[in-house]
Short mmCIF file of C-alpha atoms and ligand atoms in Angstrom, two decimals:
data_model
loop_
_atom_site.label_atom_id
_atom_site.label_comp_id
_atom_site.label_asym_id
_atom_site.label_seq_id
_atom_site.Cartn_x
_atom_site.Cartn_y
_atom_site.Cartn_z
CA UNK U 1 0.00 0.00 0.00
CA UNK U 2 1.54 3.33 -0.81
CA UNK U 3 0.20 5.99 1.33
CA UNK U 4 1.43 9.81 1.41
CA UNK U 5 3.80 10.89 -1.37
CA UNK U 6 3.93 7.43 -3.03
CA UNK U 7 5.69 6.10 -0.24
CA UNK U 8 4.96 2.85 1.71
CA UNK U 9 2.71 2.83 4.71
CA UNK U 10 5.81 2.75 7.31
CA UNK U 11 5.17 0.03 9.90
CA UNK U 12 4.37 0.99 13.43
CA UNK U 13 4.96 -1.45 16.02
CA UNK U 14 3.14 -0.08 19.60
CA UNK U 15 4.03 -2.00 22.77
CA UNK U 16 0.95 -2.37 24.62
CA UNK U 17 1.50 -2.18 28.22
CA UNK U 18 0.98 -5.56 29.72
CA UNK U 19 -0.17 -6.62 26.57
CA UNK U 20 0.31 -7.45 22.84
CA UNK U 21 2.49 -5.70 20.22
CA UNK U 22 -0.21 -3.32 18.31
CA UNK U 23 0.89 -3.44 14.17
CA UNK U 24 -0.16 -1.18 11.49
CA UNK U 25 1.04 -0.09 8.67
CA UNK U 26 3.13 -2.54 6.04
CA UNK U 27 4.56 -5.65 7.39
CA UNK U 28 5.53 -9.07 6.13
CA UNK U 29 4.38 -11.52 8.50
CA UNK U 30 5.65 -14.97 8.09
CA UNK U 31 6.23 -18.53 9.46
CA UNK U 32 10.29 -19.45 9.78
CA UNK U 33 9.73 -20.75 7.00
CA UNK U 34 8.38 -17.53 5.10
CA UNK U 35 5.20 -18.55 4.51
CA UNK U 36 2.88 -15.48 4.68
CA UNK U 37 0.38 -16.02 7.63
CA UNK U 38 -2.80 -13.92 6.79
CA UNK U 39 -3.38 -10.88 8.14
CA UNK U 40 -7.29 -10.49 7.79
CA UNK U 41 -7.20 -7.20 9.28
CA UNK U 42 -5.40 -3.94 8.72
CA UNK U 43 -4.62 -3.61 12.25
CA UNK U 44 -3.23 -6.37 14.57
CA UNK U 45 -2.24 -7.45 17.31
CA UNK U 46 0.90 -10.14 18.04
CA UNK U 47 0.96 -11.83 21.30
CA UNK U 48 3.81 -11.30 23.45
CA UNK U 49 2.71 -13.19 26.55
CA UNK U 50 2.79 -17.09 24.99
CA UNK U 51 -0.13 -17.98 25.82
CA UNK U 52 -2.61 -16.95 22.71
CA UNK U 53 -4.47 -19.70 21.67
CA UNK U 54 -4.46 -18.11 18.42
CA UNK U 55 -0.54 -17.05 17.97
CA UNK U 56 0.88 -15.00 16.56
CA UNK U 57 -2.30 -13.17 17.39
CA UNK U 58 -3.21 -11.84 20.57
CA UNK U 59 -6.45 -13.47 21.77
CA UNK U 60 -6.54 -11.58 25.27
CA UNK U 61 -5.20 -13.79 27.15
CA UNK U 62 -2.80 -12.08 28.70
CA UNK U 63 -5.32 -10.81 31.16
CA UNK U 64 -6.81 -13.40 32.71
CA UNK U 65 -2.88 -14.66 33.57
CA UNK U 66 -2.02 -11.11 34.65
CA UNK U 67 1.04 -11.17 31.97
CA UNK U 68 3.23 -8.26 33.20
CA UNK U 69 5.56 -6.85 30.06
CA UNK U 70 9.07 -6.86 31.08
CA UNK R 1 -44.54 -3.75 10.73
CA UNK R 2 -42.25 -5.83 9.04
CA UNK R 3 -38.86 -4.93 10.61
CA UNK R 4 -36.23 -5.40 7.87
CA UNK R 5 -32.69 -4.64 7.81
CA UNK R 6 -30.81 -6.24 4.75
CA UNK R 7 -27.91 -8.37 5.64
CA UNK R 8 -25.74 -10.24 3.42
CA UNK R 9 -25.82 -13.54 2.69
CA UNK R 10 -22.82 -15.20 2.36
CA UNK R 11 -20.75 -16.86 5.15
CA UNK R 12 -22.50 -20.44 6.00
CA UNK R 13 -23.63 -22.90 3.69
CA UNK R 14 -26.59 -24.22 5.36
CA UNK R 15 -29.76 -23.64 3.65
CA UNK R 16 -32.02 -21.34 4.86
CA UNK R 17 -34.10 -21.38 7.37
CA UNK R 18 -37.76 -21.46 5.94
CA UNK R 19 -38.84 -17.88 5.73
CA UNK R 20 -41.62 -17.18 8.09
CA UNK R 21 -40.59 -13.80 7.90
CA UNK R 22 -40.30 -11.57 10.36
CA UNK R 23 -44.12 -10.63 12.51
CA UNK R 24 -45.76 -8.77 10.64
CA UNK R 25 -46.53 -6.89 13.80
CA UNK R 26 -44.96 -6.19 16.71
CA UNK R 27 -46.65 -6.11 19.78
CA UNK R 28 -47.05 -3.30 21.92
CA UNK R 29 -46.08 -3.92 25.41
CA UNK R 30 -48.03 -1.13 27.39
CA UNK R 31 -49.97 2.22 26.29
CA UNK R 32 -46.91 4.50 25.37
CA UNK R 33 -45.40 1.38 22.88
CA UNK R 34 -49.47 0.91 21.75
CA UNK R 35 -49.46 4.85 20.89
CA UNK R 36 -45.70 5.20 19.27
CA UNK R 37 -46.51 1.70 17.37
CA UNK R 38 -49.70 3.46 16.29
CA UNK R 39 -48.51 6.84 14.89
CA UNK R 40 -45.11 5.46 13.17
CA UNK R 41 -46.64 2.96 11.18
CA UNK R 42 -48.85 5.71 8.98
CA UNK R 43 -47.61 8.75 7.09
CA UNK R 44 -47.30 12.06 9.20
CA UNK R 45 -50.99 13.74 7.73
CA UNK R 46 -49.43 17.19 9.22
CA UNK R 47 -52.23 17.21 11.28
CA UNK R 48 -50.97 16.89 14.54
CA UNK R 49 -54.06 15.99 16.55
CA UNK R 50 -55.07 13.07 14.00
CA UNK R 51 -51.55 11.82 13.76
CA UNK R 52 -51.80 11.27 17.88
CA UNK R 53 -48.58 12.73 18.70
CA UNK R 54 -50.19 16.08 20.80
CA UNK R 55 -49.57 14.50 24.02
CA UNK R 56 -47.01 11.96 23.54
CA UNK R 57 -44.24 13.35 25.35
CA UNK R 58 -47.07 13.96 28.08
CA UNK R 59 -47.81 10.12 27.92
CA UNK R 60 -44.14 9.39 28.04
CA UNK R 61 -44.20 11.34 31.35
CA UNK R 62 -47.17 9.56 32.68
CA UNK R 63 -45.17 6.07 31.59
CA UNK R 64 -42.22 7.52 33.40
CA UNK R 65 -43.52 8.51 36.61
CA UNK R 66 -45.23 5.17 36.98
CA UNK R 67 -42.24 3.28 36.30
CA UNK R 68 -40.24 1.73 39.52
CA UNK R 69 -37.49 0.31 36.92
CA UNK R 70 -37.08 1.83 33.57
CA UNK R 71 -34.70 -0.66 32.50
CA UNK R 72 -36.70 -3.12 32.90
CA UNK R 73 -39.69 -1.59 32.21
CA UNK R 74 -41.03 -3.43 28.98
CA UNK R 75 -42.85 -0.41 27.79
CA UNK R 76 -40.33 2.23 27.73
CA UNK R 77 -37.65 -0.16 26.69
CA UNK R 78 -39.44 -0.70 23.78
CA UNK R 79 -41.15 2.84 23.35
CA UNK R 80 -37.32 3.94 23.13
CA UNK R 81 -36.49 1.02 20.77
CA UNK R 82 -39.22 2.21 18.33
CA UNK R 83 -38.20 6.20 18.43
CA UNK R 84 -34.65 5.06 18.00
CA UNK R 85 -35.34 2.36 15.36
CA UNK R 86 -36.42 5.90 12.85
CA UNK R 87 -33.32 6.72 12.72
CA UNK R 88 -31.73 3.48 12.25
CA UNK R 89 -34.34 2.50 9.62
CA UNK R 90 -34.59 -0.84 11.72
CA UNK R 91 -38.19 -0.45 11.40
CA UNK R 92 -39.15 -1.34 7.69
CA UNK R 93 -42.77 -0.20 8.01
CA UNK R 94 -42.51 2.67 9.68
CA UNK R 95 -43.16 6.09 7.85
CA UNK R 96 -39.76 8.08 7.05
CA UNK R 97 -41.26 11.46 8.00
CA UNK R 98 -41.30 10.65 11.68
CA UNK R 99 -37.51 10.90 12.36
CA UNK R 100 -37.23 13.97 13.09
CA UNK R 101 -41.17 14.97 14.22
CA UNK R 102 -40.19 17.39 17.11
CA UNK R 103 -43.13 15.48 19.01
CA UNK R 104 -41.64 11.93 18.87
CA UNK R 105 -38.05 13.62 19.94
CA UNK R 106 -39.79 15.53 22.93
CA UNK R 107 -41.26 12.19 23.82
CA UNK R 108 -37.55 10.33 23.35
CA UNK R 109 -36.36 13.37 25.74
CA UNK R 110 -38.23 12.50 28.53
CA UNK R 111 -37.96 8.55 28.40
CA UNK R 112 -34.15 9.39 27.86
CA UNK R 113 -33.94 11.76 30.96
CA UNK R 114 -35.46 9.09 33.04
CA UNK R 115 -33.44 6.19 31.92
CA UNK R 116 -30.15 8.27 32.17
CA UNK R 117 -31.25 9.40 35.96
CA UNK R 118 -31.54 5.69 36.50
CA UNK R 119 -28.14 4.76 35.15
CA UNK R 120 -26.51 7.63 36.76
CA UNK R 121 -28.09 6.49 40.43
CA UNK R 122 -27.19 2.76 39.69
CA UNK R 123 -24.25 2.30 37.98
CA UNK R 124 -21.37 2.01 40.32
CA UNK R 125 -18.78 4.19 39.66
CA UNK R 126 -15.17 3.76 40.09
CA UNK R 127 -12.56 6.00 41.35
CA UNK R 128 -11.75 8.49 38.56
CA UNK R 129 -7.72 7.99 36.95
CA UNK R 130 -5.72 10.91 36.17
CA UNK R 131 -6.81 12.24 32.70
CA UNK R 132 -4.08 10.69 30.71
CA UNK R 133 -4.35 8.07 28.40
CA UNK R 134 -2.11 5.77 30.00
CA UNK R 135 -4.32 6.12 33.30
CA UNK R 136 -7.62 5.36 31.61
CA UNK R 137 -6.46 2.94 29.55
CA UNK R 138 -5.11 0.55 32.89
CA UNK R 139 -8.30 1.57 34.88
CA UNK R 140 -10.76 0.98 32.08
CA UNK R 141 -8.66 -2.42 32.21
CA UNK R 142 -8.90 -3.02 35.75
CA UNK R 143 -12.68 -2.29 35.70
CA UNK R 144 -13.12 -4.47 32.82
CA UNK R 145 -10.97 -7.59 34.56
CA UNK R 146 -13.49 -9.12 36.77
CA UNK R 147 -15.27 -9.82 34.09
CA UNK R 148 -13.14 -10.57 31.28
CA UNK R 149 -12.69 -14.29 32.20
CA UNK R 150 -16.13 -14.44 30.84
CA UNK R 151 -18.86 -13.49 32.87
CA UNK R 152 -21.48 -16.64 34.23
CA UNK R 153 -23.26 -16.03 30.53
CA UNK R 154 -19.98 -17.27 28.87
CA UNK R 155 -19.01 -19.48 30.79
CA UNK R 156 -22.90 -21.49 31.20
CA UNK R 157 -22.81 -20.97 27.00
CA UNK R 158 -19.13 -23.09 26.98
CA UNK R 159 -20.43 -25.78 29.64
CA UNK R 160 -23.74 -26.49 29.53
CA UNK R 161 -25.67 -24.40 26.99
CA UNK R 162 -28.34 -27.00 25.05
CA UNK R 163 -28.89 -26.48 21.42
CA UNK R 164 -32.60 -24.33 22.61
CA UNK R 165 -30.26 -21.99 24.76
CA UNK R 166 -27.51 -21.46 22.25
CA UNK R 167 -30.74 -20.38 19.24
CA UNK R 168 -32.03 -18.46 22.28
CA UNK R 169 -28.89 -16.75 23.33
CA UNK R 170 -28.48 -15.63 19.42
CA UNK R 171 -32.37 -14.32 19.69
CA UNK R 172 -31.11 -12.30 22.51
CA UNK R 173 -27.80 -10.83 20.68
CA UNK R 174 -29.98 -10.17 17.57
CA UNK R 175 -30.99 -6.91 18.78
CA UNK R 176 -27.89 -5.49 18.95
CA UNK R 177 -25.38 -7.72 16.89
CA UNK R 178 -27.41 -7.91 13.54
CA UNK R 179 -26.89 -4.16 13.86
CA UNK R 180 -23.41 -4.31 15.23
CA UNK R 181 -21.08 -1.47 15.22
CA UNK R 182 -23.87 1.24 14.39
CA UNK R 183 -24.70 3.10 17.74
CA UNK R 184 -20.96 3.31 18.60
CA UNK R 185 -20.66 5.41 14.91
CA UNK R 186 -23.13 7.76 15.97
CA UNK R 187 -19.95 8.94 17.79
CA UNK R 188 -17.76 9.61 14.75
CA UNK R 189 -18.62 13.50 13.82
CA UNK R 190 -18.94 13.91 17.19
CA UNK R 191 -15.09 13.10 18.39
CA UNK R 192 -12.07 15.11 16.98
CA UNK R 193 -8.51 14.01 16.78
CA UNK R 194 -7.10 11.27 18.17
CA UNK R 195 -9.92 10.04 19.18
CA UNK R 196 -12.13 10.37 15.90
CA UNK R 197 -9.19 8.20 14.34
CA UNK R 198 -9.15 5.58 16.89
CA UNK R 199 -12.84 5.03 16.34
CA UNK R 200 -13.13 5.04 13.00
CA UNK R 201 -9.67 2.58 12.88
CA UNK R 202 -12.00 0.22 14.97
CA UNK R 203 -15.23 0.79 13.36
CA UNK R 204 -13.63 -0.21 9.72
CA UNK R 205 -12.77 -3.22 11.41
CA UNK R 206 -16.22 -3.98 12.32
CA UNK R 207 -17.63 -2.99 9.06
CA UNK R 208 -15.20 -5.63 7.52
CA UNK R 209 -12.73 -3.34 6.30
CA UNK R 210 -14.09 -2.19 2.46
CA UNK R 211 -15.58 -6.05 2.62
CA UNK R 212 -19.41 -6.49 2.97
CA UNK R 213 -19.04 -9.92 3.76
CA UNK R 214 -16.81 -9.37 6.66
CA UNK R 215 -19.08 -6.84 8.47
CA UNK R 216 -19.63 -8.48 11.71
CA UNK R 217 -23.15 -7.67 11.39
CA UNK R 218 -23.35 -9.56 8.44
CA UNK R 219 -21.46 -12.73 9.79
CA UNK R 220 -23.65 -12.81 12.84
CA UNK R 221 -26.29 -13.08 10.21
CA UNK R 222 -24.52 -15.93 9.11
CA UNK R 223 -24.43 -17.57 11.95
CA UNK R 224 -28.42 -17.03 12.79
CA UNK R 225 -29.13 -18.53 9.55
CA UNK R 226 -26.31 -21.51 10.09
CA UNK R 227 -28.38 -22.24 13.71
CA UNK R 228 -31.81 -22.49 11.55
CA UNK R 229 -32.89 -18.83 12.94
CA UNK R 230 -34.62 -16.16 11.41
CA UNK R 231 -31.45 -13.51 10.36
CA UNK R 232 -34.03 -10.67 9.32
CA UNK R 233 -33.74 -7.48 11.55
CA UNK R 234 -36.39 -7.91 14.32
CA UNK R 235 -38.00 -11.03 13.62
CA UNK R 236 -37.85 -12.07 17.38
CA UNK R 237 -38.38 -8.80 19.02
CA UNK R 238 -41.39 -9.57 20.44
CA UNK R 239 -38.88 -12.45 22.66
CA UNK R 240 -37.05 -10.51 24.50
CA UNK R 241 -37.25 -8.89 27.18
CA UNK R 242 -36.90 -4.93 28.17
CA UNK R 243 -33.35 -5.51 29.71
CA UNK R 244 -32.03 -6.79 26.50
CA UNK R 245 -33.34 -3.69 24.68
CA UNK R 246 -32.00 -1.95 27.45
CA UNK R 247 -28.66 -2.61 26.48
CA UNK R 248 -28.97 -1.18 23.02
CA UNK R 249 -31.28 1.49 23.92
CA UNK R 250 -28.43 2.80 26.23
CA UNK R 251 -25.92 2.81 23.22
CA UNK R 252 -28.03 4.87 21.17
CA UNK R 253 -28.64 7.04 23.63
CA UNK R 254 -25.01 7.64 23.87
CA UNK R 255 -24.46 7.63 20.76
CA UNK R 256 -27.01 9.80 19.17
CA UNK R 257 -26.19 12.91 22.58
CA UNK R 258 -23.42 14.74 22.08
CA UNK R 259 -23.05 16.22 25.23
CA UNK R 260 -22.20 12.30 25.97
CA UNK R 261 -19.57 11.39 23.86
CA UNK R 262 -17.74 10.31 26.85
CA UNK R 263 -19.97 7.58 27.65
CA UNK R 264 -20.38 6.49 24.29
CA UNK R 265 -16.34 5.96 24.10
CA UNK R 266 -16.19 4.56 27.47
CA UNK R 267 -18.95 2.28 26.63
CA UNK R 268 -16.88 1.04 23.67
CA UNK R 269 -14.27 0.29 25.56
CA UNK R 270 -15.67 -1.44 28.28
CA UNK R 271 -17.49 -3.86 25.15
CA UNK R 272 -14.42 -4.51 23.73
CA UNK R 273 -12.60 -5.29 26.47
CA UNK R 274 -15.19 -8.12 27.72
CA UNK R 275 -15.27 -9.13 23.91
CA UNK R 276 -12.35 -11.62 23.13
CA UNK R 277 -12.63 -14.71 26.15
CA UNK R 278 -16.50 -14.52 26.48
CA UNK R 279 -16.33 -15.09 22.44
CA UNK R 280 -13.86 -17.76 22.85
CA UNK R 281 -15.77 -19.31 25.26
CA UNK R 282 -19.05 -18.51 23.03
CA UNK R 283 -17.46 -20.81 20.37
CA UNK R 284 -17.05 -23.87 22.54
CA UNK R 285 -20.18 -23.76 23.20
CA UNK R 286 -21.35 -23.89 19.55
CA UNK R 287 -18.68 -26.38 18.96
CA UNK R 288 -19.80 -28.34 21.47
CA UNK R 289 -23.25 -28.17 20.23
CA UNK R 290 -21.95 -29.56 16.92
CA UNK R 291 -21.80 -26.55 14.93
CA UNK R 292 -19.32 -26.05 12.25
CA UNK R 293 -16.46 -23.18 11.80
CA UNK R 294 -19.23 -20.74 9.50
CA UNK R 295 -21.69 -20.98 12.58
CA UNK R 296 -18.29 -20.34 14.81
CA UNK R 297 -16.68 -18.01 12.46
CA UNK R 298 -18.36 -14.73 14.19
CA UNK R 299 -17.30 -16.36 17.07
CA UNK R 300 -13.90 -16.63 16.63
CA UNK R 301 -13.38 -13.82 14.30
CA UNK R 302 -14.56 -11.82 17.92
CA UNK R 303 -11.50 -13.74 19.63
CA UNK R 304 -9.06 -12.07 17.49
CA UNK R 305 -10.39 -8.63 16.24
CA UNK R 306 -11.59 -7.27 19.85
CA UNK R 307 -7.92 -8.37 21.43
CA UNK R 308 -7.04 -4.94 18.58
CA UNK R 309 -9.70 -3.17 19.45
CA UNK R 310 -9.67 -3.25 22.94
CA UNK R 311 -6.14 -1.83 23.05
CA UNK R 312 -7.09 0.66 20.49
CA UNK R 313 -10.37 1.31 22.19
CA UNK R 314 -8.56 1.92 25.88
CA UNK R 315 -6.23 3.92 24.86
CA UNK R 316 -6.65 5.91 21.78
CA UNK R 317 -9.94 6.70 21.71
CA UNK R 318 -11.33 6.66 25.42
CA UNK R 319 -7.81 7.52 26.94
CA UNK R 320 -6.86 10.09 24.17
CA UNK R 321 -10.51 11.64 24.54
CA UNK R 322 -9.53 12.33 28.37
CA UNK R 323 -6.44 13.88 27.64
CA UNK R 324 -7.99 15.96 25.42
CA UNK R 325 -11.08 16.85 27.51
CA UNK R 326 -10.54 16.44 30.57
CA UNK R 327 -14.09 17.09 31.77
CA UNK R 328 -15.64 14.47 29.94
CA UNK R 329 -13.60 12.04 32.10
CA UNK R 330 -16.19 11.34 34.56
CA UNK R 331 -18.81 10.40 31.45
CA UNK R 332 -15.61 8.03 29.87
CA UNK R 333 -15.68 6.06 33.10
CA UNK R 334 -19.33 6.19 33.71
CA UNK R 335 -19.94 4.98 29.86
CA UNK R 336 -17.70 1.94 31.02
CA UNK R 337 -19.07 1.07 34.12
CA UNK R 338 -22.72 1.32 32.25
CA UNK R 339 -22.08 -0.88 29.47
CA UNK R 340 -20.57 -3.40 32.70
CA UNK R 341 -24.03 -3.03 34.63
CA UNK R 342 -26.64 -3.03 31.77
CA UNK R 343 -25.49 -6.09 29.94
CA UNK R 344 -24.85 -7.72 33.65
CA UNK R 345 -28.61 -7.29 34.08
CA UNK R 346 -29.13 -8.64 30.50
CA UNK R 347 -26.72 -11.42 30.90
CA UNK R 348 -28.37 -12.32 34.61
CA UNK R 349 -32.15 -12.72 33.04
CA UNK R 350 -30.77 -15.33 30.44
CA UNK R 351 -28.51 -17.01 32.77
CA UNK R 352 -30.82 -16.89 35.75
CA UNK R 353 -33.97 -18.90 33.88
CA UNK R 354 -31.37 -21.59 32.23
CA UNK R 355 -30.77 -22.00 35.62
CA UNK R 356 -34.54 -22.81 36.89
CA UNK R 357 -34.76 -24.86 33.74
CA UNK R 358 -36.79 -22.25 31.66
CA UNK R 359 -36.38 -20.28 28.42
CA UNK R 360 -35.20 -17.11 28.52
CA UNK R 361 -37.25 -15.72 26.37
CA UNK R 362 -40.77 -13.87 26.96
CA UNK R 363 -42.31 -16.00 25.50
CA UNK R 364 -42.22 -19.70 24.00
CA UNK R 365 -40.92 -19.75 20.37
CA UNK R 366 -42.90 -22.92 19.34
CA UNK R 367 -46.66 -21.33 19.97
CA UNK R 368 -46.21 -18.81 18.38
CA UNK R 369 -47.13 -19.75 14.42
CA UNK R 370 -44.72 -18.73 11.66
CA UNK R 371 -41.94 -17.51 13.87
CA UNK R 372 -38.34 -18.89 14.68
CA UNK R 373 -37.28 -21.93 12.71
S1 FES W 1 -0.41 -10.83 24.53
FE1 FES W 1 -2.52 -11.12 24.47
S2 FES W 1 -2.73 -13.25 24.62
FE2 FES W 1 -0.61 -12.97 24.69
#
C-alpha cells in the first residue's frame, strides 16, 4: 500500500503495556519458513505473553494470567 | 410492521431457514409502545391531533412517573427502541417522516432523561484515573478484569448451553449484533482528533474493512441462519425482554447525545474489552453443540479482532478523549461502568432462567405460528 507521497505505509509497532504488540502499517508476516500467515485485518495485534491460543495473534489472554511486560 | 434490515448472505452454507418472515406486527407492550406503534406505522398527515402525537411526550411522562425500573420496564424499553429504530431505519414499516417529528423527539427526551437518571443512580462508579491516556487505559482495564474471564453467561454458553439456549442466546444478541457497530458510529462526527481516528480505525474493522461480507453484522447473520434462525432485523423482538433492549437502547442514547460522547467511548471500551474470552468461550459452546467453523466463524473472528480493538479502544480513543477533555472524564468512566451493569442485568435474566430450567425468552418460540425456525 503506498500511502502519502507514493511512499509505503511505514510500519508501526506499539508495545501495549501488559499486553500485545499493536501493528499497522506494512509488514511481512511470516512462518520461519516464510510462509505469509494472513493478516485479515489492517490492524493487529501479536501476542507477546505465549499464551494466545491463536498465535501470533493476541487473543486476550494475557489478562486473565495477569502477563506483566518486562 | 415488518422490521427489515438487509444483511448479506454469504458466510455459512446451510440452507435457509424457511422464511416465516419476520411478525408482521410487533406487539405493543403497554400504552406509550401501543401509541408510538400506532402513529409510526402511517404517514405524518401534518395534522398533529389526528396523527396522535399532541400528548405523547405527556404520555411518556405519565409512563415515566409510573415506572419503579425503567430498564426493565417493557414499555419504555421498547417505546425507546421504536423512536430510535427511525433513525436506524430498523423499522421497515414505519413512515420516514417521523424521524425527526419534534413530538416523537420531545417524547424520546423525557424517556431518555429518566433512563439516564436511572443509570446515573445505579451504575457504580469507580474512582476516577488521572486524565491521561495511559491512566484510563489501565483503569478501564482493571474495571473491565473481573469480568473478562467471561462473565457466568460465557461461561454457562461453553459448559452447559443445550442447542434451545444457544438459538435463544443468538435471539437475545440479535438486537444489537445484527446491527453491530452502528450506535458506537453515531460517535464519529462527534469526536475530533485522536480520538475520531481511533474510532473510525476500529469501526472499519467492524464494518469488515471495504468487505461487505466481513461486516460483523453480516457474519452474525450468518451464523443465525447456520443455527436455523430467522437472520431478518427484528424477527424475534417480540422475545425478549426490556433488559435486552436496554442494552442497546443505552448505546443509542449515547451515541445519538453529544453532550455524551464520553460515555459512548467509554462504553466502547468497556465492550471490547469483555469481547475476546467470552467469544472464545461462546465458540465452545457452539462447537460443542456440533456446529461447524461458519456458525463459529463470528465467534472466533470476535477472539481475534476485539484483542485490537480493545487496546485501540482503551487507549486511543477513550484515553486520548480524556487527555484531550478532561471534563468528559467522569462520562468516559461512567460509559464503562454502564455498558458493565446493563449487559450484567441482561446477561443475569438469560442465565438466571437456564438455571430454573426455563427459556429465557418472553415467551415460547414454538406457539407462536410462523416464527423462529
Ligand atoms: S499478549 Fe494477548 S494473549 Fe498474549
Amino acid at each position: 500500500m503506498t500511502g502519502m507521497a507514493g511512499r509505503v505505509d511505514p510500519p508501526q509497532i506499539v508495545a501495549c503495556p501488559n499486553g500485545p504488540l499493536l501493528v499497522r502499517g506494512d509488514m511481512d508476516l511470516t512462518t520461519p519458513d516464510g510462509e505469509p500467515i494472513e493478516r485479515t485485518r489492517k490492524t493487529v495485534a501479536l501476542c507477546r505473553c505465549g499464551v494466545s491460543a491463536i498465535k501470533p495473534f493476541c487473543d486476550g489472554t494475557h489478562k486473565a494470567i495477569g502477563f506483566k511486560a518486562p | 410492521m415488518a422490521l427489515t434490515l438487509p444483511s448479506d448472505s454469504r458466510q455459512t452454507n446451510s440452507p435457509a431457514p424457511e422464511r416465516a418472515g419476520a411478525p408482521s406486527t410487533s406487539t405493543a407492550r403497554g400504552p406509550l409502545s401501543d401509541r408510538i406503534l400506532h402513529v409510526i406505522l402511517r404517514e405524518p398527515t401534518g395534522d398533529d391531533a389526528l396523527d396522535g402525537t399532541t400528548d405523547l411526550a405527556a404520555r411518556a411522562t405519565v409512563a415515566v412517573e409510573a415506572s419503579t425500573d425503567i430498564a426493565r420496564d417493557d414499555d419504555i424499553q421498547l417505546a425507546l427502541f421504536l423512536l430510535y429504530g427511525l433513525h436506524y431505519g430498523s423499522l421497515a414499516d414505519a413512515h420516514d417522516g417521523w424521524e425527526w417529528h419534534p413530538h416523537l423527539i420531545a417524547a424520546r427526551r423525557v424517556l431518555e432523561a429518566a433512563f439516564e437518571a436511572q443509570l446515573r443512580r445505579d451504575v457504580p462508579m469507580p474512582e476516577l484515573p488521572e486524565p491521561t491516556a495511559a491512566a484510563v487505559a489501565e483503569a478501564l482495564f482493571t474495571l473491565t478484569s473481573a469480568e473478562s474471564d467471561g462473565p457466568s453467561l460465557s461461561r454457562f454458553v461453553a459448559a452447559k448451553a443445550t442447542r434451545e439456549q444457544l438459538e435463544e442466546f443468538l435471539i437475545h444478541r440479535s438486537i444489537y449484533t445484527l446491527k453491530e457497530a452502528d450506535p458506537h458510529s453515531w460517535a464519529i462526527p462527534r469526536l475530533t482528533g485522536r480520538p475520531k481516528a481511533a474510532l473510525v480505525e476500529i469501526q472499519a474493522d467492524e464494518y469488515g474493512g471495504g468487505r461487505p461480507d466481513r461486516m460483523h453484522a453480516a457474519i452474525f447473520a450468518g451464523t443465525m441462519r447456520g443455527a436455523g434462525l430467522d437472520d431478518t432485523y427484528g424477527a424475534y423482538l417480540d422475545f425478549v425482554p426490556a433488559v435486552t433492549l436496554a442494552s442497546l437502547n443505552q448505546m443509542s442514547m449515547f451515541g445519538l447525545n453529544r453532550r455524551l460522547r464520553g460515555a459512548i467511548a467509554g462504553h466502547l471500551a468497556a465492550f471490547e474489552m469483555t469481547s475476546s474470552i467470552p467469544n472464545g468461550l461462546y465458540a465452545r459452546g457452539f462447537r460443542r453443540n456440533g456446529f461447524d467453523d461458519d456458525v463459529c466463524y463470528y465467534f472466533d473472528e470476535h477472539v481475534e479482532a476485539d484483542a485490537v480493538h480493545e487496546q485501540i479502544a482503551g487507549r486511543d480513543l477513550a484515553g486520548a478523549l480524556a487527555e484531550d477533555d478532561p471534563t468528559l472524564l467522569a462520562d468516559i468512566v461512567f460509559g464503562a461502568a454502564a455498558c458493565l451493569t446493563v449487559d450484567g442485568w441482561a446477561s443475569d435474566v438469560i442465565v438466571e432462567a437456564w438455571m430454573a430450567g426455563e427459556s429465557a425468552l418472553r415467551m415460547p418460540r414454538a406457539t407462536t405460528a410462523g416464527i423462529g425456525a
